[in-house]
PDB file of C-alpha atoms in Angstrom:
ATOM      1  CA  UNK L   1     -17.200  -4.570  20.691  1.00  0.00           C
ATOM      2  CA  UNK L   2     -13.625  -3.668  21.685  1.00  0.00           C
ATOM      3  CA  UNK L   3     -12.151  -4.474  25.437  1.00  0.00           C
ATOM      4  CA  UNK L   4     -10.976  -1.384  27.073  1.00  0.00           C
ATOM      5  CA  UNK L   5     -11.073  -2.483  30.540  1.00  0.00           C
ATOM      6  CA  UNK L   6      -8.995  -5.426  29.699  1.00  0.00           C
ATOM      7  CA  UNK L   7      -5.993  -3.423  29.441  1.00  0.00           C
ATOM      8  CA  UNK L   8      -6.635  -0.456  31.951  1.00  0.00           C
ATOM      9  CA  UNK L   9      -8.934   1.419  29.175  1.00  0.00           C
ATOM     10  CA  UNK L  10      -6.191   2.315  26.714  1.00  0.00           C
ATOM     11  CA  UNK L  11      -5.311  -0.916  23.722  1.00  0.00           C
ATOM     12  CA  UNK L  12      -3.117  -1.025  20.713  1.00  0.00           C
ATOM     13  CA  UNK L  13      -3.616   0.121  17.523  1.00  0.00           C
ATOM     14  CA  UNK L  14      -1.492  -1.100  14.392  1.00  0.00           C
ATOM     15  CA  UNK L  15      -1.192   1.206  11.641  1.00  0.00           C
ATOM     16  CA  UNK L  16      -0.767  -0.279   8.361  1.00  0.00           C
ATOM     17  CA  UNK L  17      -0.583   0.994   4.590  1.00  0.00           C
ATOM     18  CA  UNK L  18      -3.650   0.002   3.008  1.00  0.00           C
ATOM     19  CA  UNK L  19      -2.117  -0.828  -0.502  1.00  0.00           C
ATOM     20  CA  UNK L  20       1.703  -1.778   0.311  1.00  0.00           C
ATOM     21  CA  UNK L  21       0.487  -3.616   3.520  1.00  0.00           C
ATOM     22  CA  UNK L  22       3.734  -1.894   5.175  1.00  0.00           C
ATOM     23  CA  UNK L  23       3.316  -1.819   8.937  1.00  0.00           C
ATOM     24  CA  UNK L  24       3.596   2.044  10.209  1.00  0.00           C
ATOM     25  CA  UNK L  25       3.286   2.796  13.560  1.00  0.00           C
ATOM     26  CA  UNK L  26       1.314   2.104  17.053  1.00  0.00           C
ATOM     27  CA  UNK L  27      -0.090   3.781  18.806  1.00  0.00           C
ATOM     28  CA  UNK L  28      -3.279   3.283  21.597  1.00  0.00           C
ATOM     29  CA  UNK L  29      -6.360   4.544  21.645  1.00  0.00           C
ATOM     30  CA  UNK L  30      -8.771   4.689  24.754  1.00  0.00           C
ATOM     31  CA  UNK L  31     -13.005   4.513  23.508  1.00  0.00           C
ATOM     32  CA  UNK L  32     -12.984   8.146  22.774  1.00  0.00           C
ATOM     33  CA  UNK L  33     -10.382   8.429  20.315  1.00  0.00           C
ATOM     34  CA  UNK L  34     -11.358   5.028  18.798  1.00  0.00           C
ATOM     35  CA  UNK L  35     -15.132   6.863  18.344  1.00  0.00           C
ATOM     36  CA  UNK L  36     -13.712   9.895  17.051  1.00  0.00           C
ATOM     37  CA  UNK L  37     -11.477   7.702  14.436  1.00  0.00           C
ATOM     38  CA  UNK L  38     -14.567   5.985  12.937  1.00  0.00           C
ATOM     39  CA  UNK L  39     -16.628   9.249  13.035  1.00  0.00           C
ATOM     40  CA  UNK L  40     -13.886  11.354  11.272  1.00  0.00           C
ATOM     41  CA  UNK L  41     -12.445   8.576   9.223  1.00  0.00           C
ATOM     42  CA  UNK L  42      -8.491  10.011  10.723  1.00  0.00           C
ATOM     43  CA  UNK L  43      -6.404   8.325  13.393  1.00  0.00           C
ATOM     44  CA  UNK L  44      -6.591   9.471  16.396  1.00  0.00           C
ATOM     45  CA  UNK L  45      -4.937   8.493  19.267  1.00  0.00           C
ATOM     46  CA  UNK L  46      -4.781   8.381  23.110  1.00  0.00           C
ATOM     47  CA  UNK L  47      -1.654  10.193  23.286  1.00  0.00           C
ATOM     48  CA  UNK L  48       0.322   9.056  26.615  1.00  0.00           C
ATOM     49  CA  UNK L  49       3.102  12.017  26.705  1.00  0.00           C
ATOM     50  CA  UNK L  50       0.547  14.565  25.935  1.00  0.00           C
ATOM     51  CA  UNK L  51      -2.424  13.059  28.329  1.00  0.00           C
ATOM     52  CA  UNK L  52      -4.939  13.720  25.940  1.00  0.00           C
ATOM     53  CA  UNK L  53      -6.320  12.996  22.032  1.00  0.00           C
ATOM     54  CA  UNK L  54      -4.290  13.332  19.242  1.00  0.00           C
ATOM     55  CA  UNK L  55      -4.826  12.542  15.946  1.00  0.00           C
ATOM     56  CA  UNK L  56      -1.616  11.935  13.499  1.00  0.00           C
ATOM     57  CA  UNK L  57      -1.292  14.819  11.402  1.00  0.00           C
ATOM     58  CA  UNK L  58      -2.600  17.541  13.588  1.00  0.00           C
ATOM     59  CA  UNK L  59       0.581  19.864  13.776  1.00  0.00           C
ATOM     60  CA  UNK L  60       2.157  18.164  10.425  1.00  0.00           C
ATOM     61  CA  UNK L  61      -0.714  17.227   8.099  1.00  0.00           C
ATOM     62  CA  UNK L  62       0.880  14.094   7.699  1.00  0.00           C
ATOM     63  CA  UNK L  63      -2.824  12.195   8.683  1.00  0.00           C
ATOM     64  CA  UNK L  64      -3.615   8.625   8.138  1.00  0.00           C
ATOM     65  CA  UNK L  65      -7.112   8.584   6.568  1.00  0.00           C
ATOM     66  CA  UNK L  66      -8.920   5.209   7.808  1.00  0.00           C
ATOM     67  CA  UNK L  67      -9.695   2.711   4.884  1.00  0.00           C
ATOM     68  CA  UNK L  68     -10.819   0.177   7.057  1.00  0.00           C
ATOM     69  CA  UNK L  69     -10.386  -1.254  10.738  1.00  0.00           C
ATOM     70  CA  UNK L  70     -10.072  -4.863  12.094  1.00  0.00           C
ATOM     71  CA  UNK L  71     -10.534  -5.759  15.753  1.00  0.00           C
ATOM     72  CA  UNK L  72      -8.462  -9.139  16.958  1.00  0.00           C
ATOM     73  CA  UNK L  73      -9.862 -12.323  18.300  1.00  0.00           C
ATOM     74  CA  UNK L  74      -9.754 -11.306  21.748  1.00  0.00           C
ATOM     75  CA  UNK L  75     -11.287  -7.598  21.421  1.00  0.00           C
ATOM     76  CA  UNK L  76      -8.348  -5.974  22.544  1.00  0.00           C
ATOM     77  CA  UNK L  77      -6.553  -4.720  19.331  1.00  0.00           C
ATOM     78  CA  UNK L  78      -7.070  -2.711  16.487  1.00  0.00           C
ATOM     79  CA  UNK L  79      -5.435  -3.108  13.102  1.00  0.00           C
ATOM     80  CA  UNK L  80      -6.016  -0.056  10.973  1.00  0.00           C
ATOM     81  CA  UNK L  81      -5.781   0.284   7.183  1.00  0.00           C
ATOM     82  CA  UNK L  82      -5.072   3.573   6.117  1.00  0.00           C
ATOM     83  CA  UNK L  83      -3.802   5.892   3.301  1.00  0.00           C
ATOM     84  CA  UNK L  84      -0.939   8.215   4.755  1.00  0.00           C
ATOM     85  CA  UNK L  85      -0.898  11.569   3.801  1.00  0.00           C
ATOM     86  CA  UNK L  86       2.951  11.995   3.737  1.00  0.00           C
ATOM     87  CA  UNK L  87       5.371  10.046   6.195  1.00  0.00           C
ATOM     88  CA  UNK L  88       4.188   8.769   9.152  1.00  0.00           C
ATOM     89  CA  UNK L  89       7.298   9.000  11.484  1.00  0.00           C
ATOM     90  CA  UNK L  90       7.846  11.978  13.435  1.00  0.00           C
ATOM     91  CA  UNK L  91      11.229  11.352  11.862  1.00  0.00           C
ATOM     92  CA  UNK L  92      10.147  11.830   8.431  1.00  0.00           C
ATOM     93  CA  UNK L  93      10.480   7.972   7.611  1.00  0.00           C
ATOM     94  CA  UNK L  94       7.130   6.277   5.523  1.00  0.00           C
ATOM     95  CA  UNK L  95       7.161   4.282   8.714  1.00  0.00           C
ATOM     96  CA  UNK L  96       8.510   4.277  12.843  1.00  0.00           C
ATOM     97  CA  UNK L  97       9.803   0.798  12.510  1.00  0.00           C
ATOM     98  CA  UNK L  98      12.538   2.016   9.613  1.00  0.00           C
ATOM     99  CA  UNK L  99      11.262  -0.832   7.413  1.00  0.00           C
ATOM    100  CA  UNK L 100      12.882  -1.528   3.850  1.00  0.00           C
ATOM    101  CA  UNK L 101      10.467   0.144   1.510  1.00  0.00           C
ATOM    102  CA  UNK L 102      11.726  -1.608  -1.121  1.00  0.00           C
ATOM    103  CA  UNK L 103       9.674  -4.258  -0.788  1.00  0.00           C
ATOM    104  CA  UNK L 104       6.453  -3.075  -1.370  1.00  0.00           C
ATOM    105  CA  UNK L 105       7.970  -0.796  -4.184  1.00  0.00           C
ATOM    106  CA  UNK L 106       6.065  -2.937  -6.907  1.00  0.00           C
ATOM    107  CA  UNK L 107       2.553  -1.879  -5.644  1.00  0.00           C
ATOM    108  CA  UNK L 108       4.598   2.408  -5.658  1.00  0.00           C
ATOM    109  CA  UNK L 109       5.063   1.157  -9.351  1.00  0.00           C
ATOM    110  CA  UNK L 110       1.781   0.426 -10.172  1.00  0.00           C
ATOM    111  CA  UNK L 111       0.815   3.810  -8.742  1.00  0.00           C
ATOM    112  CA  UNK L 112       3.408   5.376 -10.933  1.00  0.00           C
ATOM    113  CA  UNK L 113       1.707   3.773 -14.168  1.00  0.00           C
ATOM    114  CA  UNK L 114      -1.426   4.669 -12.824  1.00  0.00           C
ATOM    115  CA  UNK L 115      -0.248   8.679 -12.942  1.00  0.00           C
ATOM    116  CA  UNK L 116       1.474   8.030 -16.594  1.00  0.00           C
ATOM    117  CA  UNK L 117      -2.070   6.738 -17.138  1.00  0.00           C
ATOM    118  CA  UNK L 118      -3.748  10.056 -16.013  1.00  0.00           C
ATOM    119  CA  UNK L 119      -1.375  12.518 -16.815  1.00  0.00           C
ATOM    120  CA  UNK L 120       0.521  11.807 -19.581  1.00  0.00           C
ATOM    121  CA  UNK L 121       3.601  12.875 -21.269  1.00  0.00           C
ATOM    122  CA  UNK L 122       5.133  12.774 -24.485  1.00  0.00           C
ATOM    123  CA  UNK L 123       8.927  11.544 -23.224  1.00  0.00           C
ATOM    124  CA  UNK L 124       6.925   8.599 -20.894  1.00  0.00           C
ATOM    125  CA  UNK L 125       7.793   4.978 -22.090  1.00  0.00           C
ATOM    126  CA  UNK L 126       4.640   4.174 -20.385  1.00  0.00           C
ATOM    127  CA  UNK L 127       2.718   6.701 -22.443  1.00  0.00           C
ATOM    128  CA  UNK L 128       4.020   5.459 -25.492  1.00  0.00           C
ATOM    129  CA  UNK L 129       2.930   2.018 -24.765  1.00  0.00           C
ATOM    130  CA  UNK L 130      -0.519   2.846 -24.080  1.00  0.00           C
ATOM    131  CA  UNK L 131      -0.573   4.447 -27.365  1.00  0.00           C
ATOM    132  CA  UNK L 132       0.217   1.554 -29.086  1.00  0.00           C
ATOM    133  CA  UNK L 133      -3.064   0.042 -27.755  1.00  0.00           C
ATOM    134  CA  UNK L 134      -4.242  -3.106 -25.655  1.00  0.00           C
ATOM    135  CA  UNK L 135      -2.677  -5.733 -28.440  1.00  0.00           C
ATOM    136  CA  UNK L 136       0.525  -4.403 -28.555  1.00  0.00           C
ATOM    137  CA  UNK L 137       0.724  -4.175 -24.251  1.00  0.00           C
ATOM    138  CA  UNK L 138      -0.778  -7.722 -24.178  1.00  0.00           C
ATOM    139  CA  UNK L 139       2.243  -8.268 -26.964  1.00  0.00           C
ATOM    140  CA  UNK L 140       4.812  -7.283 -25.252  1.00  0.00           C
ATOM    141  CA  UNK L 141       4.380  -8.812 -22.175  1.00  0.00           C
ATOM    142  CA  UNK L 142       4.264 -12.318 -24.165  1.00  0.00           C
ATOM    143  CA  UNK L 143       7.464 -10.692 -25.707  1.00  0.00           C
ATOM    144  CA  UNK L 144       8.921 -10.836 -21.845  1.00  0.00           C
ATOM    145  CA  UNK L 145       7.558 -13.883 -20.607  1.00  0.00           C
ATOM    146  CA  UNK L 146       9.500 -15.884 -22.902  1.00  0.00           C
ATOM    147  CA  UNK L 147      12.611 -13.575 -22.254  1.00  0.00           C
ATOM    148  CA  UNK L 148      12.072 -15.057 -18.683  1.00  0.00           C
ATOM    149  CA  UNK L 149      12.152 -18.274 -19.453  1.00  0.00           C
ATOM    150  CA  UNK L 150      15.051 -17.908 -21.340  1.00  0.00           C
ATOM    151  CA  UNK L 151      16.783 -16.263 -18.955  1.00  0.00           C
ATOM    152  CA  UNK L 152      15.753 -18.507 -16.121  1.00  0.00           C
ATOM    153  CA  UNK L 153      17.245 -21.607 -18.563  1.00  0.00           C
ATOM    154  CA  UNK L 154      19.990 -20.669 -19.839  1.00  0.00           C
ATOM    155  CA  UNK L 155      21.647 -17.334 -18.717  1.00  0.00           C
ATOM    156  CA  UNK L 156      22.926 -15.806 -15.659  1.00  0.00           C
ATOM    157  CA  UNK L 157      21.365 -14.763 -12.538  1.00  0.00           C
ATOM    158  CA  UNK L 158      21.230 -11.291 -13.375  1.00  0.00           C
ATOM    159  CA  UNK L 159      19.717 -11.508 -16.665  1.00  0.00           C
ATOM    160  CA  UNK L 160      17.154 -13.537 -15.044  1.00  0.00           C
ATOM    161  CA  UNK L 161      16.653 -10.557 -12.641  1.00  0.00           C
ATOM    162  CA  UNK L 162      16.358  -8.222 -15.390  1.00  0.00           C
ATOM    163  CA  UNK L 163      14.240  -9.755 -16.947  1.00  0.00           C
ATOM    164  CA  UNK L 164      11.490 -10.932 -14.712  1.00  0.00           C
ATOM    165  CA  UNK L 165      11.818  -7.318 -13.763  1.00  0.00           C
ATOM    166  CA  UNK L 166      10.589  -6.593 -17.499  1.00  0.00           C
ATOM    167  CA  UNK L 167       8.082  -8.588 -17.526  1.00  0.00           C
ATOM    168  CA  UNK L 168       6.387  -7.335 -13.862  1.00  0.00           C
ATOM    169  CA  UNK L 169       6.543  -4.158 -15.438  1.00  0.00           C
ATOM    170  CA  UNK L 170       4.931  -4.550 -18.562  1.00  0.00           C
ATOM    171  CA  UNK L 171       2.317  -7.044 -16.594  1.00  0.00           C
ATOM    172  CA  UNK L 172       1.656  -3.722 -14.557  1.00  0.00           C
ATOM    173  CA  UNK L 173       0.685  -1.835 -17.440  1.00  0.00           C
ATOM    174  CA  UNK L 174      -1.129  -4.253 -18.911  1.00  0.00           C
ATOM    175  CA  UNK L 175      -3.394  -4.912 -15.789  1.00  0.00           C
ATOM    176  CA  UNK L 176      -3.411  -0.943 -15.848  1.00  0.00           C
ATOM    177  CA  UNK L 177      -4.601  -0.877 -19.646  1.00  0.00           C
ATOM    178  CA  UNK L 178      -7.662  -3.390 -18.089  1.00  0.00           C
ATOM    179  CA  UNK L 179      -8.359  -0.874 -15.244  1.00  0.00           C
ATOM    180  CA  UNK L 180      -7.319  -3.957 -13.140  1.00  0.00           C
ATOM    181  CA  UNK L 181      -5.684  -2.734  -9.704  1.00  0.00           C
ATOM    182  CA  UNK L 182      -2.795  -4.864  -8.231  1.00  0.00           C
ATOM    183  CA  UNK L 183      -4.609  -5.284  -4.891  1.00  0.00           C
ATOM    184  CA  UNK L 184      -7.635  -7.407  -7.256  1.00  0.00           C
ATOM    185  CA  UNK L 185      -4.833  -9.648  -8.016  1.00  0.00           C
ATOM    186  CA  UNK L 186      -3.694 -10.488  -4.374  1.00  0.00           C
ATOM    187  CA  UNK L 187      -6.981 -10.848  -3.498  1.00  0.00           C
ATOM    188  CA  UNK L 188      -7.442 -12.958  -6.114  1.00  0.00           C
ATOM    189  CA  UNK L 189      -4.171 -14.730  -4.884  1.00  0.00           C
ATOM    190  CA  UNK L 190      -5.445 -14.668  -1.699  1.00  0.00           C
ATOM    191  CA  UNK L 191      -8.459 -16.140  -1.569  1.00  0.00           C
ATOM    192  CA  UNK L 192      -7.246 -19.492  -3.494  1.00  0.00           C
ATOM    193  CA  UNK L 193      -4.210 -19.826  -1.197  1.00  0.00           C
ATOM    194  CA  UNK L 194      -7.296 -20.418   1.445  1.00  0.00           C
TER     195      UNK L 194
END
């Protein structure tokens, strides 16, 4: 049970990207827009300027759909996990805090694969490894890993770079080719850093 009157009835909420884990915005929602959030399974929001509810996407279309939500230790903040439906700043930024995206690009890559997976095309490189089949994917990553090591022994810097790039990639594919998802593998990660 959340804290409203701990804060004068109104407490933060934390956006964040559900698979990238990118912080997006906050925002503060009073009990009636946290209600109306878990009903509708879309932000909404106490808006301050506009005295009232809004929920994020309302004029733009640009709405956060909930994936899940996780209340602090002391019951007066929300963390939300959602899948944006476009940008999330007002500015047109992914997020309001002008965060690097490159950093969470790897788990936009593994959504890229995952499209070359479903809609395929002729002139994809990732299409053309699929058709070569699960040995061949499995294969080629092997093929990079020692690359890697190769690199990281006994080349420069930005060989190394390239190719532990390489080998990420194909690893994507391959974990794609298992109908493995990247966020199974951080969980797995996760839960034996613990």
């Amino acid at each position: 049970m959340l804290d409203f009157e701990k804060s004068g009835g109104l407490i933060p909420a934390i956006i964040q990207d559900a698979q990238t884990l990118e912080v997006l915005m906050l925002g503060y929602m009073d009990e009636e827009a946290w209600r109306k959030t878990q009903i509708e399974g879309r932000v909404t929001f106490f808006s301050r300027s506009k005295g009232r509810l809004w929920t994020k996407g309302e004029e733009s279309g640009h709405f956060l759909h909930v994936v899940s939500t996780h209340i602090d230790c002391d019951r007066d903040t929300i963390l939300v996990k959602a899948k944006p439906q476009g940008p999330t700043c007002h500015t047109g930024s992914r997020s309001c805090f002008g965060t690097d995206y490159n950093q969470n690009f790897i788990f936009e890559l593994a959504k890229i694969i995952n499209r070359r997976y479903e809609f395929p095309t002729a002139d994809s490189y990732v299409n053309r490894l699929r058709e070569r089949g699960l040995n061949k994917i499995a294969q080629k990553v092997g093929e990079e890993a020692v690359e890697t090591v190769i690199a990281a022994l006994a080349e420069a810097e930005v060989d190394f770079i390239n190719e532990t790039s390489d080998l990420l990639f194909h690893l994507l594919v391959l974990l794609r080719e298992k109908n493995i998802s990247l966020e199974t593998i951080a969980k797995n990660l996760e839960s034996r850093h613990q």
